[in-house]
């Protein structure tokens, strides 16, 4: 895997985590609210969504204003764009 593909896969992993979080926003917000601190929230969100530290950090860093339908669509479109750049489409 070359550097470009590695970067695309990393960004795709983050974007996919954001889309999942938007689709499951109530559960994500509940996990965050129930957590004692940021580290616990990252672990719990990561477990909920099945994503690693990078993905869960991106979810926690996502501003509430980004949870609108148009922003979700923009992020999902970016995920599709990234997939087209990968040799296996995943």
JSON list of C-alpha atoms in Angstrom, two decimals:
[
{"chain": "A", "resi": 1, "resn": "UNK", "atom": "CA", "xyz": [0.00, 0.00, 0.00]},
{"chain": "A", "resi": 2, "resn": "UNK", "atom": "CA", "xyz": [1.47, 3.33, -1.00]},
{"chain": "A", "resi": 3, "resn": "UNK", "atom": "CA", "xyz": [1.28, 6.54, 1.02]},
{"chain": "A", "resi": 4, "resn": "UNK", "atom": "CA", "xyz": [-1.64, 7.98, -0.98]},
{"chain": "A", "resi": 5, "resn": "UNK", "atom": "CA", "xyz": [-3.72, 4.86, -0.43]},
{"chain": "A", "resi": 6, "resn": "UNK", "atom": "CA", "xyz": [-2.84, 4.83, 3.27]},
{"chain": "A", "resi": 7, "resn": "UNK", "atom": "CA", "xyz": [-3.99, 8.44, 3.63]},
{"chain": "A", "resi": 8, "resn": "UNK", "atom": "CA", "xyz": [-7.20, 7.77, 1.72]},
{"chain": "A", "resi": 9, "resn": "UNK", "atom": "CA", "xyz": [-7.98, 4.74, 3.91]},
{"chain": "A", "resi": 10, "resn": "UNK", "atom": "CA", "xyz": [-7.30, 6.75, 7.07]},
{"chain": "A", "resi": 11, "resn": "UNK", "atom": "CA", "xyz": [-9.56, 9.60, 5.99]},
{"chain": "A", "resi": 12, "resn": "UNK", "atom": "CA", "xyz": [-12.24, 7.13, 4.90]},
{"chain": "A", "resi": 13, "resn": "UNK", "atom": "CA", "xyz": [-12.14, 5.45, 8.29]},
{"chain": "A", "resi": 14, "resn": "UNK", "atom": "CA", "xyz": [-12.69, 8.82, 9.98]},
{"chain": "A", "resi": 15, "resn": "UNK", "atom": "CA", "xyz": [-15.46, 9.87, 7.59]},
{"chain": "A", "resi": 16, "resn": "UNK", "atom": "CA", "xyz": [-17.23, 6.52, 8.01]},
{"chain": "A", "resi": 17, "resn": "UNK", "atom": "CA", "xyz": [-17.07, 6.95, 11.80]},
{"chain": "A", "resi": 18, "resn": "UNK", "atom": "CA", "xyz": [-18.66, 10.39, 11.48]},
{"chain": "A", "resi": 19, "resn": "UNK", "atom": "CA", "xyz": [-21.47, 9.07, 9.28]},
{"chain": "A", "resi": 20, "resn": "UNK", "atom": "CA", "xyz": [-22.14, 6.26, 11.76]},
{"chain": "A", "resi": 21, "resn": "UNK", "atom": "CA", "xyz": [-22.19, 8.74, 14.63]},
{"chain": "A", "resi": 22, "resn": "UNK", "atom": "CA", "xyz": [-24.65, 10.95, 12.79]},
{"chain": "A", "resi": 23, "resn": "UNK", "atom": "CA", "xyz": [-26.89, 7.98, 12.05]},
{"chain": "A", "resi": 24, "resn": "UNK", "atom": "CA", "xyz": [-26.76, 6.91, 15.72]},
{"chain": "A", "resi": 25, "resn": "UNK", "atom": "CA", "xyz": [-26.60, 10.37, 17.26]},
{"chain": "A", "resi": 26, "resn": "UNK", "atom": "CA", "xyz": [-28.94, 9.61, 20.17]},
{"chain": "A", "resi": 27, "resn": "UNK", "atom": "CA", "xyz": [-26.84, 6.65, 21.26]},
{"chain": "A", "resi": 28, "resn": "UNK", "atom": "CA", "xyz": [-23.60, 8.57, 20.75]},
{"chain": "A", "resi": 29, "resn": "UNK", "atom": "CA", "xyz": [-24.82, 11.56, 22.76]},
{"chain": "A", "resi": 30, "resn": "UNK", "atom": "CA", "xyz": [-25.99, 9.23, 25.54]},
{"chain": "A", "resi": 31, "resn": "UNK", "atom": "CA", "xyz": [-22.58, 7.51, 25.65]},
{"chain": "A", "resi": 32, "resn": "UNK", "atom": "CA", "xyz": [-20.85, 10.86, 25.89]},
{"chain": "A", "resi": 33, "resn": "UNK", "atom": "CA", "xyz": [-23.24, 12.16, 28.54]},
{"chain": "A", "resi": 34, "resn": "UNK", "atom": "CA", "xyz": [-22.85, 9.01, 30.65]},
{"chain": "A", "resi": 35, "resn": "UNK", "atom": "CA", "xyz": [-19.05, 9.12, 30.53]},
{"chain": "A", "resi": 36, "resn": "UNK", "atom": "CA", "xyz": [-16.98, 10.39, 33.42]},
{"chain": "A", "resi": 37, "resn": "UNK", "atom": "CA", "xyz": [-14.37, 12.09, 31.21]},
{"chain": "A", "resi": 38, "resn": "UNK", "atom": "CA", "xyz": [-13.18, 12.49, 27.62]},
{"chain": "A", "resi": 39, "resn": "UNK", "atom": "CA", "xyz": [-11.08, 9.32, 27.67]},
{"chain": "A", "resi": 40, "resn": "UNK", "atom": "CA", "xyz": [-14.01, 7.22, 28.81]},
{"chain": "A", "resi": 41, "resn": "UNK", "atom": "CA", "xyz": [-16.25, 8.88, 26.21]},
{"chain": "A", "resi": 42, "resn": "UNK", "atom": "CA", "xyz": [-13.73, 8.05, 23.48]},
{"chain": "A", "resi": 43, "resn": "UNK", "atom": "CA", "xyz": [-13.58, 4.41, 24.57]},
{"chain": "A", "resi": 44, "resn": "UNK", "atom": "CA", "xyz": [-17.34, 4.06, 24.83]},
{"chain": "A", "resi": 45, "resn": "UNK", "atom": "CA", "xyz": [-18.06, 5.77, 21.51]},
{"chain": "A", "resi": 46, "resn": "UNK", "atom": "CA", "xyz": [-15.37, 3.66, 19.86]},
{"chain": "A", "resi": 47, "resn": "UNK", "atom": "CA", "xyz": [-16.96, 0.48, 21.22]},
{"chain": "A", "resi": 48, "resn": "UNK", "atom": "CA", "xyz": [-20.45, 1.58, 20.22]},
{"chain": "A", "resi": 49, "resn": "UNK", "atom": "CA", "xyz": [-19.43, 2.34, 16.65]},
{"chain": "A", "resi": 50, "resn": "UNK", "atom": "CA", "xyz": [-16.73, -0.30, 16.30]},
{"chain": "A", "resi": 51, "resn": "UNK", "atom": "CA", "xyz": [-14.08, 2.28, 15.44]},
{"chain": "A", "resi": 52, "resn": "UNK", "atom": "CA", "xyz": [-10.58, 2.95, 16.72]},
{"chain": "A", "resi": 53, "resn": "UNK", "atom": "CA", "xyz": [-9.15, 5.89, 18.59]},
{"chain": "A", "resi": 54, "resn": "UNK", "atom": "CA", "xyz": [-8.84, 8.09, 15.50]},
{"chain": "A", "resi": 55, "resn": "UNK", "atom": "CA", "xyz": [-12.50, 7.57, 14.59]},
{"chain": "A", "resi": 56, "resn": "UNK", "atom": "CA", "xyz": [-13.81, 8.06, 18.11]},
{"chain": "A", "resi": 57, "resn": "UNK", "atom": "CA", "xyz": [-11.70, 11.20, 18.55]},
{"chain": "A", "resi": 58, "resn": "UNK", "atom": "CA", "xyz": [-13.14, 12.60, 15.31]},
{"chain": "A", "resi": 59, "resn": "UNK", "atom": "CA", "xyz": [-16.66, 11.89, 16.56]},
{"chain": "A", "resi": 60, "resn": "UNK", "atom": "CA", "xyz": [-16.02, 13.66, 19.86]},
{"chain": "A", "resi": 61, "resn": "UNK", "atom": "CA", "xyz": [-14.47, 16.60, 18.02]},
{"chain": "A", "resi": 62, "resn": "UNK", "atom": "CA", "xyz": [-17.45, 16.92, 15.68]},
{"chain": "A", "resi": 63, "resn": "UNK", "atom": "CA", "xyz": [-19.30, 20.16, 16.32]},
{"chain": "A", "resi": 64, "resn": "UNK", "atom": "CA", "xyz": [-23.03, 19.86, 16.94]},
{"chain": "A", "resi": 65, "resn": "UNK", "atom": "CA", "xyz": [-23.78, 22.10, 13.96]},
{"chain": "A", "resi": 66, "resn": "UNK", "atom": "CA", "xyz": [-22.38, 19.36, 11.70]},
{"chain": "A", "resi": 67, "resn": "UNK", "atom": "CA", "xyz": [-25.22, 16.98, 12.65]},
{"chain": "A", "resi": 68, "resn": "UNK", "atom": "CA", "xyz": [-27.59, 18.55, 10.13]},
{"chain": "A", "resi": 69, "resn": "UNK", "atom": "CA", "xyz": [-28.87, 16.50, 7.18]},
{"chain": "A", "resi": 70, "resn": "UNK", "atom": "CA", "xyz": [-26.93, 18.51, 4.63]},
{"chain": "A", "resi": 71, "resn": "UNK", "atom": "CA", "xyz": [-23.67, 18.07, 6.53]},
{"chain": "A", "resi": 72, "resn": "UNK", "atom": "CA", "xyz": [-24.29, 14.33, 6.91]},
{"chain": "A", "resi": 73, "resn": "UNK", "atom": "CA", "xyz": [-24.86, 14.10, 3.16]},
{"chain": "A", "resi": 74, "resn": "UNK", "atom": "CA", "xyz": [-21.67, 16.04, 2.46]},
{"chain": "A", "resi": 75, "resn": "UNK", "atom": "CA", "xyz": [-19.66, 13.72, 4.71]},
{"chain": "A", "resi": 76, "resn": "UNK", "atom": "CA", "xyz": [-21.28, 10.61, 3.18]},
{"chain": "A", "resi": 77, "resn": "UNK", "atom": "CA", "xyz": [-20.49, 11.95, -0.30]},
{"chain": "A", "resi": 78, "resn": "UNK", "atom": "CA", "xyz": [-16.87, 12.43, 0.73]},
{"chain": "A", "resi": 79, "resn": "UNK", "atom": "CA", "xyz": [-16.78, 8.79, 1.88]},
{"chain": "A", "resi": 80, "resn": "UNK", "atom": "CA", "xyz": [-18.03, 7.63, -1.52]},
{"chain": "A", "resi": 81, "resn": "UNK", "atom": "CA", "xyz": [-15.50, 9.84, -3.28]},
{"chain": "A", "resi": 82, "resn": "UNK", "atom": "CA", "xyz": [-12.69, 8.32, -1.22]},
{"chain": "A", "resi": 83, "resn": "UNK", "atom": "CA", "xyz": [-13.91, 4.78, -1.96]},
{"chain": "A", "resi": 84, "resn": "UNK", "atom": "CA", "xyz": [-13.68, 5.42, -5.70]},
{"chain": "A", "resi": 85, "resn": "UNK", "atom": "CA", "xyz": [-9.99, 6.26, -5.27]},
{"chain": "A", "resi": 86, "resn": "UNK", "atom": "CA", "xyz": [-9.17, 2.89, -3.69]},
{"chain": "A", "resi": 87, "resn": "UNK", "atom": "CA", "xyz": [-8.20, -0.07, -5.84]},
{"chain": "A", "resi": 88, "resn": "UNK", "atom": "CA", "xyz": [-10.66, -2.40, -4.08]},
{"chain": "A", "resi": 89, "resn": "UNK", "atom": "CA", "xyz": [-13.36, 0.23, -3.50]},
{"chain": "A", "resi": 90, "resn": "UNK", "atom": "CA", "xyz": [-13.33, -0.39, 0.27]}
]
